[in-house]
Coordinates of C-alpha atoms in Angstrom, one line a residue:
M1 CA 28.3 44.5 8.2
H2 CA 29.7 41.2 7.1
A3 CA 33.2 40.2 8.2
L4 CA 34.5 40.1 4.6
A5 CA 33.7 43.7 4.2
K6 CA 36.5 44.5 6.7
L7 CA 39.2 42.9 4.6
P8 CA 41.9 45.3 3.3
Q9 CA 41.2 46.6 -0.2
R10 CA 44.2 44.9 -1.7
L11 CA 42.8 41.5 -0.6
R12 CA 39.3 42.0 -1.9
P13 CA 39.9 41.4 -5.7
K14 CA 41.5 38.0 -5.0
R15 CA 38.6 36.9 -2.7
Q16 CA 36.0 38.3 -5.2
A17 CA 37.8 36.6 -8.1
S18 CA 37.7 33.3 -6.3
R19 CA 34.0 33.8 -5.6
R20 CA 33.3 34.2 -9.3
L21 CA 34.4 30.6 -9.7
V22 CA 31.5 29.4 -7.5
A23 CA 28.9 29.1 -10.3
P24 CA 30.2 30.6 -13.6
E25 CA 27.6 31.5 -16.1
T26 CA 28.6 28.7 -18.5
S27 CA 25.1 27.6 -19.6
K28 CA 22.3 29.6 -21.1
R29 CA 19.7 27.0 -20.1
G30 CA 17.5 28.6 -17.6
F31 CA 14.9 27.4 -15.2
S32 CA 12.3 29.7 -16.7
S33 CA 8.9 29.9 -15.0
K34 CA 5.4 30.7 -16.1
Y35 CA 3.7 30.3 -12.8
G36 CA 3.5 33.8 -11.4
A37 CA 5.5 36.2 -9.3
T38 CA 6.5 33.7 -6.6
S39 CA 8.6 31.8 -9.1
S40 CA 10.1 34.7 -11.0
S41 CA 13.4 34.1 -9.2
I42 CA 13.9 30.6 -10.4
P43 CA 16.2 31.1 -13.5
L44 CA 19.5 29.6 -12.7
R45 CA 21.4 32.5 -14.2
M46 CA 19.9 34.8 -11.6
F47 CA 21.8 32.8 -8.9
T48 CA 25.3 33.2 -10.6
C49 CA 27.7 35.9 -9.7
T50 CA 28.9 38.3 -12.5
G51 CA 31.6 40.9 -12.4
N52 CA 31.2 44.5 -13.6
A53 CA 34.3 46.6 -13.9
D54 CA 32.5 49.8 -14.6
R55 CA 29.9 49.7 -11.8
D56 CA 30.5 52.7 -9.5
G57 CA 34.2 52.5 -10.3
Q58 CA 34.6 49.4 -8.0
E59 CA 36.3 46.5 -9.9
G60 CA 34.9 43.1 -9.1
E61 CA 31.7 44.4 -7.3
E62 CA 29.0 41.6 -7.4
Y63 CA 25.3 41.7 -7.7
F64 CA 22.4 39.5 -8.6
K65 CA 20.4 39.8 -11.7
A66 CA 17.0 39.4 -10.0
D67 CA 13.8 41.3 -10.6
D68 CA 11.5 39.5 -8.2
S69 CA 9.8 41.5 -5.5
D70 CA 9.1 38.7 -3.1
V71 CA 12.7 37.9 -2.3
V72 CA 15.1 40.2 -0.4
S73 CA 18.4 40.7 -2.2
T74 CA 21.0 38.7 -0.5
S75 CA 24.7 38.3 -1.5
F76 CA 26.3 34.9 -1.6
D77 CA 28.6 35.9 1.2
E78 CA 25.7 35.5 3.6
V79 CA 25.3 31.8 2.7
V80 CA 28.7 31.1 4.3
D81 CA 27.1 31.7 7.7
F82 CA 24.8 28.7 7.1
V83 CA 27.0 26.2 5.2
P84 CA 30.7 27.0 5.5
D85 CA 31.8 24.5 2.8
T86 CA 32.2 26.4 -0.5
S87 CA 34.3 23.8 -2.2
G88 CA 31.5 21.5 -3.4
S89 CA 30.1 20.8 -6.8
V90 CA 28.3 23.3 -9.0
S91 CA 24.9 21.9 -7.8
Q92 CA 25.8 22.3 -4.2
K93 CA 26.9 25.9 -4.7
V94 CA 23.7 26.7 -6.7
Y95 CA 21.7 25.1 -3.8
Q96 CA 23.5 27.4 -1.3
R97 CA 22.7 30.4 -3.5
A98 CA 19.0 29.4 -3.9
C99 CA 18.6 29.0 -0.2
A100 CA 20.1 32.4 0.4
R101 CA 17.8 34.0 -2.1
L102 CA 14.8 32.3 -0.7
Q103 CA 15.9 33.0 2.9
L104 CA 16.1 29.3 3.8
I105 CA 18.6 27.6 6.0
P106 CA 20.3 25.0 3.7
S107 CA 19.8 21.4 4.6
K108 CA 23.0 19.4 5.2
H109 CA 21.2 16.3 4.2
V110 CA 20.1 17.8 0.8
Y111 CA 23.5 19.4 0.3
S112 CA 25.4 16.2 0.7
R113 CA 23.0 14.2 -1.4
L114 CA 23.5 16.4 -4.4
E115 CA 26.7 14.6 -5.2
Q116 CA 25.2 11.1 -4.9
T117 CA 22.9 9.1 -7.1
E118 CA 19.8 9.2 -4.8
I119 CA 18.1 12.1 -3.0
L120 CA 15.7 10.4 -0.4
L121 CA 13.6 12.9 1.5
P122 CA 10.6 11.0 2.8
N123 CA 8.4 12.7 5.4
C124 CA 10.8 15.6 5.9
F125 CA 8.1 18.3 6.3
L126 CA 9.3 20.0 3.1
G127 CA 7.1 22.7 1.7
H128 CA 7.0 24.2 -1.8
T129 CA 9.7 26.8 -0.9
E130 CA 12.2 24.1 0.2
V131 CA 11.4 22.1 -3.0
K132 CA 12.0 25.2 -5.0
A133 CA 15.5 25.5 -3.8
L134 CA 16.1 21.8 -4.4
A135 CA 14.7 22.1 -7.9
I136 CA 17.0 24.9 -8.8
A137 CA 20.0 22.9 -7.7
L138 CA 18.9 19.9 -9.8
V139 CA 18.5 21.8 -13.1
Q140 CA 22.0 21.1 -14.3
N141 CA 22.7 18.2 -12.1
N142 CA 23.7 15.0 -13.9
T143 CA 24.5 12.7 -10.9
V144 CA 21.2 12.3 -9.2
H145 CA 19.0 9.5 -10.7
T146 CA 16.4 9.0 -7.9
L147 CA 14.3 11.8 -6.3
D148 CA 12.0 10.7 -3.4
L149 CA 9.7 13.3 -1.9
H150 CA 7.2 10.9 -0.4
G151 CA 5.1 12.2 2.4
N152 CA 6.0 15.9 2.0
E153 CA 3.0 18.2 1.4
I154 CA 4.6 20.1 -1.4
G155 CA 1.2 20.8 -3.0
I156 CA 0.6 22.1 -6.5
A157 CA 3.2 24.9 -6.1
G158 CA 6.0 22.5 -5.3
L159 CA 4.9 20.2 -8.1
K160 CA 5.2 23.0 -10.6
Y161 CA 8.8 23.6 -9.6
V162 CA 9.6 19.9 -9.9
V163 CA 7.9 19.6 -13.3
E164 CA 9.7 22.6 -14.7
M165 CA 13.1 21.3 -13.4
L166 CA 12.4 18.0 -15.3
Q167 CA 12.2 20.0 -18.6
E168 CA 15.9 20.7 -18.2
N169 CA 17.2 17.7 -16.2
R170 CA 17.7 14.5 -18.1
S171 CA 19.4 12.4 -15.4
I172 CA 16.5 11.7 -13.0
I173 CA 14.8 8.4 -14.0
D174 CA 13.0 7.5 -10.7
L175 CA 10.5 10.0 -9.3
N176 CA 8.5 9.5 -6.1
L177 CA 5.7 12.0 -5.5
S178 CA 3.5 9.8 -3.4
F179 CA 1.3 11.3 -0.6
T180 CA 2.4 14.9 -1.5
A181 CA -1.1 16.5 -1.6
L182 CA -1.5 16.8 -5.4
R183 CA -5.3 16.3 -5.6
D184 CA -6.5 19.6 -7.1
G185 CA -5.0 19.7 -10.6
G186 CA -1.9 17.6 -9.9
A187 CA -2.7 14.8 -12.3
E188 CA -3.1 17.1 -15.2
I189 CA 0.2 18.9 -14.5
I190 CA 2.1 15.6 -14.2
A191 CA 0.5 14.2 -17.4
N192 CA 1.2 17.2 -19.5
S193 CA 4.8 17.3 -18.3
L194 CA 5.6 13.6 -18.7
V195 CA 4.1 13.3 -22.1
R196 CA 7.2 15.3 -23.3
N197 CA 9.6 13.8 -20.9
T198 CA 11.8 11.0 -22.1
S199 CA 13.9 10.2 -19.0
I200 CA 11.5 9.2 -16.3
V201 CA 11.3 5.4 -16.2
K202 CA 9.7 4.9 -12.7
L203 CA 6.9 7.1 -11.3
N204 CA 5.1 6.8 -8.0
I205 CA 2.1 9.2 -7.6
S206 CA 0.1 7.0 -5.1
G207 CA -1.8 8.4 -2.2
N208 CA -2.7 11.8 -3.8
D209 CA -6.5 11.3 -3.6
F210 CA -6.9 11.5 -7.4
Q211 CA -10.5 11.2 -8.5
E212 CA -12.3 9.7 -11.5
N213 CA -11.7 12.8 -13.6
D214 CA -8.0 12.8 -12.9
A215 CA -7.8 9.3 -14.3
Y216 CA -8.5 10.8 -17.7
F217 CA -5.3 12.8 -17.7
I218 CA -3.3 9.8 -16.4
S219 CA -4.8 7.6 -19.1
E220 CA -3.6 10.1 -21.7
M221 CA -0.1 10.1 -20.3
V222 CA 0.1 6.3 -20.2
Q223 CA -1.1 6.0 -23.8
K224 CA 1.5 8.5 -25.1
S225 CA 4.4 7.5 -22.9
K226 CA 7.1 5.4 -24.6
T227 CA 9.7 5.3 -21.8
L228 CA 7.7 4.7 -18.6
R229 CA 8.3 1.2 -17.2
E230 CA 6.9 1.3 -13.6
L231 CA 3.8 3.3 -12.5
N232 CA 2.3 3.3 -9.0
L233 CA -1.2 4.7 -8.8
S234 CA -2.3 3.0 -5.6
H235 CA -4.3 4.6 -2.8
N236 CA -6.3 6.9 -5.0
C237 CA -10.1 7.0 -5.8
F238 CA -10.4 6.2 -9.5
R239 CA -13.6 4.1 -8.8
E240 CA -15.7 2.8 -11.7
N241 CA -15.3 5.6 -14.3
G242 CA -11.6 6.0 -13.5
G243 CA -11.1 2.3 -14.1
I244 CA -12.6 2.7 -17.6
F245 CA -10.1 5.4 -18.5
I246 CA -7.2 3.4 -17.1
G247 CA -8.4 0.2 -18.9
K248 CA -8.2 2.0 -22.3
A249 CA -4.6 3.1 -21.6
I250 CA -3.6 -0.5 -20.6
A251 CA -4.9 -1.8 -23.9
V252 CA -2.8 0.7 -25.9
N253 CA 0.5 1.0 -23.9
G254 CA 3.1 -1.6 -24.7
S255 CA 6.1 -0.2 -22.8
L256 CA 4.8 -0.3 -19.2
K257 CA 6.0 -3.4 -17.3
S258 CA 4.6 -2.8 -13.8
L259 CA 1.3 -1.2 -12.8
D260 CA 0.0 -0.8 -9.2
L261 CA -3.8 0.0 -9.0
S262 CA -4.3 -1.2 -5.4
W263 CA -6.8 0.6 -3.1
N264 CA -8.7 2.4 -5.8
H265 CA -12.3 1.3 -5.4
L266 CA -12.2 -0.3 -8.8
R267 CA -15.4 -2.4 -9.3
L268 CA -18.2 -3.3 -11.8
K269 CA -17.5 -1.6 -15.2
G270 CA -14.2 -0.2 -14.0
A271 CA -12.9 -3.7 -13.0
V272 CA -14.2 -5.1 -16.3
A273 CA -12.4 -2.4 -18.3
I274 CA -9.1 -3.1 -16.5
C275 CA -9.4 -6.8 -17.4
Q276 CA -10.3 -6.0 -21.0
G277 CA -7.3 -3.8 -21.2
L278 CA -5.1 -6.5 -19.9
Q279 CA -6.5 -8.9 -22.5
A280 CA -5.2 -6.6 -25.3
N281 CA -1.9 -5.6 -23.5
T282 CA 1.4 -7.0 -24.8
G283 CA 3.9 -5.5 -22.3
L284 CA 2.7 -5.8 -18.6
T285 CA 4.5 -8.3 -16.5
R286 CA 3.3 -7.3 -13.0
L287 CA -0.2 -6.1 -12.1
F288 CA -1.3 -5.2 -8.6
L289 CA -5.1 -4.9 -8.0
S290 CA -5.5 -5.7 -4.3
W291 CA -8.2 -4.1 -2.1
N292 CA -10.6 -3.3 -4.8
G293 CA -14.0 -4.9 -5.6
F294 CA -13.6 -7.1 -8.7
G295 CA -16.1 -9.7 -7.4
M296 CA -18.0 -11.9 -9.9
E297 CA -17.9 -9.5 -12.9
G298 CA -14.2 -8.8 -12.6
S299 CA -13.3 -12.4 -12.0
Q300 CA -15.1 -13.5 -15.1
E301 CA -13.3 -10.9 -17.3
M302 CA -10.0 -11.7 -15.6
S303 CA -10.4 -15.3 -16.6
K304 CA -10.8 -14.3 -20.3
A305 CA -7.8 -12.0 -20.0
L306 CA -5.6 -14.7 -18.6
V307 CA -6.4 -17.0 -21.5
K308 CA -5.2 -14.5 -24.1
N309 CA -2.4 -12.6 -22.2
K310 CA 1.0 -14.0 -22.8
T311 CA 3.3 -11.6 -20.8
L312 CA 1.9 -11.4 -17.2
V313 CA 4.1 -13.0 -14.6
E314 CA 2.7 -11.6 -11.3
L315 CA -1.0 -10.9 -10.4
D316 CA -2.2 -9.6 -7.1
L317 CA -6.0 -9.9 -6.5
E318 CA -6.0 -9.9 -2.7
A319 CA -9.1 -8.6 -0.9
N320 CA -11.4 -8.3 -4.0
R321 CA -14.6 -9.9 -2.7
I322 CA -13.9 -13.0 -4.7
N323 CA -16.0 -15.8 -3.3
I324 CA -15.9 -19.5 -4.2
C325 CA -18.2 -19.1 -7.3
A326 CA -16.1 -16.2 -8.7
F327 CA -12.9 -18.1 -8.0
R328 CA -14.1 -21.1 -10.0
L329 CA -14.5 -18.7 -13.0
L330 CA -11.1 -17.3 -12.5
L331 CA -9.6 -20.7 -12.2
N332 CA -10.8 -21.7 -15.7
G333 CA -8.6 -18.9 -17.2
L334 CA -5.7 -19.5 -14.8
L335 CA -5.4 -23.2 -16.0
K336 CA -5.1 -22.0 -19.6
N337 CA -2.3 -19.5 -18.8
N338 CA 1.3 -20.7 -19.0
T339 CA 3.2 -17.5 -18.1
L340 CA 1.8 -16.5 -14.7
K341 CA 4.2 -17.5 -11.9
V342 CA 3.0 -15.5 -8.9
L343 CA -0.7 -15.3 -7.8
K344 CA -1.8 -13.5 -4.7
I345 CA -5.5 -14.1 -4.0
G346 CA -5.6 -14.2 -0.2
I347 CA -8.0 -12.2 2.1
N348 CA -10.9 -13.4 -0.1
P349 CA -13.8 -15.6 1.0
L350 CA -12.5 -18.6 -0.9
T351 CA -13.3 -21.2 1.8
T352 CA -11.3 -24.4 2.2
E353 CA -13.1 -25.8 -0.9
G354 CA -11.6 -23.0 -3.0
A355 CA -8.1 -23.5 -1.6
M356 CA -8.4 -27.2 -2.3
S357 CA -9.7 -26.7 -5.8
I358 CA -6.7 -24.6 -7.0
L359 CA -4.2 -27.0 -5.4
K360 CA -5.8 -29.9 -7.1
A361 CA -5.7 -28.1 -10.4
I362 CA -2.0 -27.3 -10.0
S363 CA -1.3 -30.9 -9.1
E364 CA -3.1 -32.3 -12.1
D365 CA -2.0 -29.7 -14.7
D366 CA 1.8 -29.5 -15.3
A367 CA 1.3 -26.7 -17.9
T368 CA 0.7 -24.0 -15.3
A369 CA 3.8 -22.0 -14.5
L370 CA 2.8 -21.1 -10.9
I371 CA 5.6 -21.3 -8.4
D372 CA 4.2 -18.8 -5.7
L373 CA 0.6 -19.0 -4.5
D374 CA -0.5 -16.6 -1.7
L375 CA -3.7 -17.6 0.1
S376 CA -3.3 -15.4 3.1
E377 CA -6.1 -15.6 5.7
V378 CA -7.8 -18.4 3.8
A379 CA -8.4 -21.4 6.1
V380 CA -7.4 -24.8 4.8
G381 CA -8.0 -28.3 6.0
E382 CA -5.8 -31.3 6.6
D383 CA -6.4 -32.7 3.2
F384 CA -5.0 -29.4 1.7
T385 CA -1.7 -29.7 3.7
D386 CA -1.4 -33.4 2.8
L387 CA -1.8 -32.7 -0.9
L388 CA 0.6 -29.7 -0.7
D389 CA 3.3 -31.9 0.7
E390 CA 2.7 -34.3 -2.2
V391 CA 2.8 -31.6 -4.8
Q392 CA 6.0 -30.0 -3.5
T393 CA 7.8 -33.3 -4.0
K394 CA 7.0 -33.1 -7.7
R395 CA 7.5 -29.4 -8.5
P396 CA 8.7 -26.2 -6.9
L397 CA 5.7 -24.5 -5.3
R398 CA 5.6 -22.0 -2.4
V399 CA 2.2 -21.6 -0.8
K400 CA 1.2 -19.2 2.0
Y401 CA -2.2 -19.9 3.7
G402 CA -4.2 -19.0 6.8
V403 CA -5.3 -21.2 9.6
A404 CA -5.0 -25.0 9.1
M405 CA -8.3 -26.3 10.4
R406 CA -7.9 -29.6 12.2
H407 CA -10.9 -31.6 13.3
E408 CA -9.4 -34.1 15.8
D409 CA -12.0 -32.9 18.3
F410 CA -14.7 -34.2 16.0
K411 CA -13.1 -37.6 15.3
R412 CA -12.5 -40.7 17.3
N413 CA -10.5 -43.6 15.8
G414 CA -10.6 -41.9 12.4
K415 CA -14.4 -41.7 12.4
A416 CA -16.6 -38.7 12.7
V417 CA -18.4 -38.3 16.0
V418 CA -21.9 -36.8 16.0
L419 CA -22.0 -33.5 17.9
D420 CA -25.0 -33.0 20.1
T421 CA -25.3 -29.4 21.4
D422 CA -28.0 -27.1 22.7
D423 CA -26.6 -24.1 20.7
P424 CA -25.8 -25.3 17.2
S425 CA -26.3 -21.9 15.6
S426 CA -23.2 -20.7 17.4
I427 CA -21.3 -23.5 15.7
L428 CA -22.6 -22.3 12.4
F429 CA -21.4 -18.7 12.9
D430 CA -18.1 -19.8 14.4
Y431 CA -17.6 -21.8 11.2
M432 CA -18.3 -18.7 9.2
R433 CA -15.8 -16.6 11.2
R434 CA -13.1 -19.3 10.8
K435 CA -13.7 -19.4 7.1
N436 CA -13.4 -15.6 6.8
L437 CA -16.8 -15.5 5.1
R438 CA -19.3 -12.7 4.9
L439 CA -22.9 -13.7 5.6
I440 CA -23.8 -13.6 1.9
D441 CA -20.8 -15.8 1.2
L442 CA -22.0 -18.3 3.8
L443 CA -25.4 -18.4 2.2
H444 CA -23.9 -19.0 -1.3
S445 CA -21.4 -21.7 -0.1
L446 CA -24.2 -23.8 1.5
D447 CA -26.9 -23.1 -1.1
K448 CA -26.5 -25.9 -3.5
D449 CA -29.7 -25.5 -5.5
K450 CA -29.2 -21.7 -6.0
S451 CA -32.6 -20.9 -4.4
Y452 CA -31.0 -18.2 -2.0
T453 CA -32.5 -20.2 0.9
L454 CA -31.2 -23.1 3.0
D455 CA -33.2 -26.1 4.0
R456 CA -32.3 -28.5 6.8
E457 CA -30.3 -30.9 4.5
E458 CA -28.2 -28.1 2.9
L459 CA -27.2 -26.9 6.4
R460 CA -26.4 -30.4 7.6
N461 CA -24.5 -31.4 4.5
G462 CA -22.5 -28.2 4.3
L463 CA -21.3 -28.5 7.9
L464 CA -20.7 -32.2 7.5
N465 CA -18.4 -31.7 4.5
D466 CA -16.2 -29.6 6.7
G467 CA -16.0 -32.2 9.4
I468 CA -18.7 -30.7 11.7
P469 CA -21.4 -33.5 12.0
L470 CA -24.4 -32.3 14.0
S471 CA -27.0 -34.7 15.5
S472 CA -30.6 -34.7 14.4
R473 CA -31.6 -33.0 17.7
S474 CA -29.0 -30.2 17.2
M475 CA -30.3 -29.7 13.6
D476 CA -33.8 -29.4 14.9
I477 CA -32.8 -26.8 17.4
M478 CA -30.9 -24.8 14.7
M479 CA -33.8 -24.8 12.3
E480 CA -36.1 -23.7 15.2
K481 CA -33.9 -20.8 16.1
L482 CA -33.1 -19.6 12.5
D483 CA -36.3 -20.3 10.7
R484 CA -38.4 -17.5 12.1
N485 CA -41.4 -17.8 9.8
T486 CA -41.4 -21.6 10.1
D487 CA -41.6 -22.2 6.3
G488 CA -38.8 -24.9 6.4
F489 CA -36.2 -22.6 4.8
V490 CA -33.6 -20.1 6.1
D491 CA -33.2 -17.0 4.0
Y492 CA -30.7 -14.2 4.2
E493 CA -32.8 -12.0 6.5
E494 CA -33.2 -14.9 8.9
L495 CA -29.5 -15.6 8.8
A496 CA -28.8 -11.9 9.6
L497 CA -31.1 -12.0 12.6
G498 CA -29.4 -15.2 13.9
L499 CA -26.0 -13.5 13.4
R500 CA -27.2 -10.5 15.3
D501 CA -28.2 -12.7 18.3
Y502 CA -24.9 -14.5 18.1
M503 CA -22.9 -11.2 18.2
R504 CA -24.9 -10.0 21.1
K505 CA -24.1 -13.2 23.0
I506 CA -20.4 -12.8 22.2
T507 CA -20.5 -9.2 23.4
K508 CA -22.2 -10.1 26.6
R509 CA -19.7 -12.9 27.3
K510 CA -16.8 -10.5 26.8
K511 CA -18.3 -7.9 29.0
K512 CA -19.0 -10.4 31.7
E513 CA -15.4 -11.7 31.5
S514 CA -14.0 -8.1 31.7
Q515 CA -16.2 -7.4 34.8
S516 CA -15.2 -10.6 36.5
A517 CA -11.5 -10.2 35.8
P518 CA -10.9 -7.7 38.7
I519 CA -12.8 -9.9 41.1
K520 CA -10.7 -12.9 40.0
S521 CA -7.5 -10.9 40.5
Q522 CA -8.6 -9.8 44.0
I523 CA -9.3 -13.4 44.9
E524 CA -5.9 -14.5 43.6
H525 CA -4.2 -11.7 45.6
L526 CA -6.1 -12.8 48.7
K527 CA -5.1 -16.4 48.2
E528 CA -1.5 -15.4 47.8
A529 CA -1.6 -13.3 51.0
I530 CA -3.0 -16.2 53.0
R531 CA -0.4 -18.5 51.6
M532 CA 2.4 -16.1 52.5
R533 CA 1.0 -15.7 56.0
I534 CA 0.8 -19.5 56.6
E535 CA 4.3 -19.9 55.3
N536 CA 5.7 -17.2 57.6
S537 CA 3.9 -18.7 60.6
R538 CA 5.5 -22.1 59.8
Q539 CA 8.9 -20.5 59.6
Q540 CA 8.4 -18.8 63.0
D541 CA 7.3 -22.1 64.6
S542 CA 10.4 -23.9 63.1
S543 CA 12.7 -21.2 64.4
R544 CA 11.2 -21.4 67.9
E545 CA 11.7 -25.2 68.0
W546 CA 15.3 -24.7 66.9
R547 CA 16.0 -22.3 69.8
I548 CA 14.5 -24.8 72.3

């Protein structure tokens, strides 16, 4: 029996009357549910205490109006054992009641946050039942504006509670449901709910493994939404067909300001559709497309989009397989755009030539609005850094780049020195690694006549342009090693075989070094021991002389 049951009868009406003030039944808005028996206890009215003067002749006796079979009837008195503070806001008291009904221990973190503007619960191991209690407390809450459930596997059941809560709540404008295991049907539930919602401004549903078919529902939501300003769809699997759906939505929506589609396997027709949607869009200012596969097709369409788009301020195209040829296409549209201020295009095989070409274009064209250029992991040469210093004296420009390649080792008195080596193919593949190129990119960058093969002059001139002059003897050795069929040309397959031999050589070298490391350390220890013994013997000799 609870301690309050032992109070004198004359004190009970006062205590019970005070408890009736905990959550008065002032609103008829309920948290009605249509998702089965497990959610039949959700209505907020079921968690309010009501008095009944005629029930068994005991004035002030309390009970819950609940008809659910999956929850054990529990009076509010039992919640005091978990959270002793009963002087909080209505939302806090409702949260206590909900936890009691669901047989949960109330979270002090959640309880205290119900009076603040943000509820941040990332990676807190919340399940759908804990989210249910939180959702009940938020139905009539008008102080919380941000709800972050990132990294909690709430699943579809938990999502349904959140979605139904949003039908009543109008204060939450920022909702984070990223990495919450919503793959099977989650996109459809979110889309159907937010089409009718007019309060959510910022939505993050990244990392939920949404597939191509899910992109259809998200596309419908984006097309119909008039209030959504920021949408994060990164780390899903929309792929080619999903990109087509999203592209159509981008073309129609005019209210969205920021869209993140990173890490979505967007390529080919999907990448083209995204660019075509951007071409017709009139609202987007920030678009994030990193770690997809835009390649040549996407770069060509993006160039067209940049010519016509007049609102985009920030564009992220990092890690999109954009080689030097694709980048030249993109650069044509970039130079005709006067609104883009931030461009991120690093982690692409642009080569030093690509980095130099965009910097030259910026220096010669004052119409471009670029003030922030990200060329992460793109190697640059000394001429690039020299030109950058010159440009920065004329206009504000921040540039981030990869390794600054310097060729002092290949120059003497300002003139190139011919390199003569017995292993020139290693120099070629070292050059490829420093440039962050794939094998196919290396072939395209050196293949000037577009024959998909390299002759002796193309190899020599390509390396010479980057300050790596090889002697005639070294070039003969390289052609002899790479040209397996002796036809005078090196094709892709022959380059692949040469790269395989190079990687084997690197692996053997590392293995040899790792095997020799213990022997070297033993030799060093032995040398140190001998040195210490000699030193000790000298000290003993000197002490003997001092005694004499």
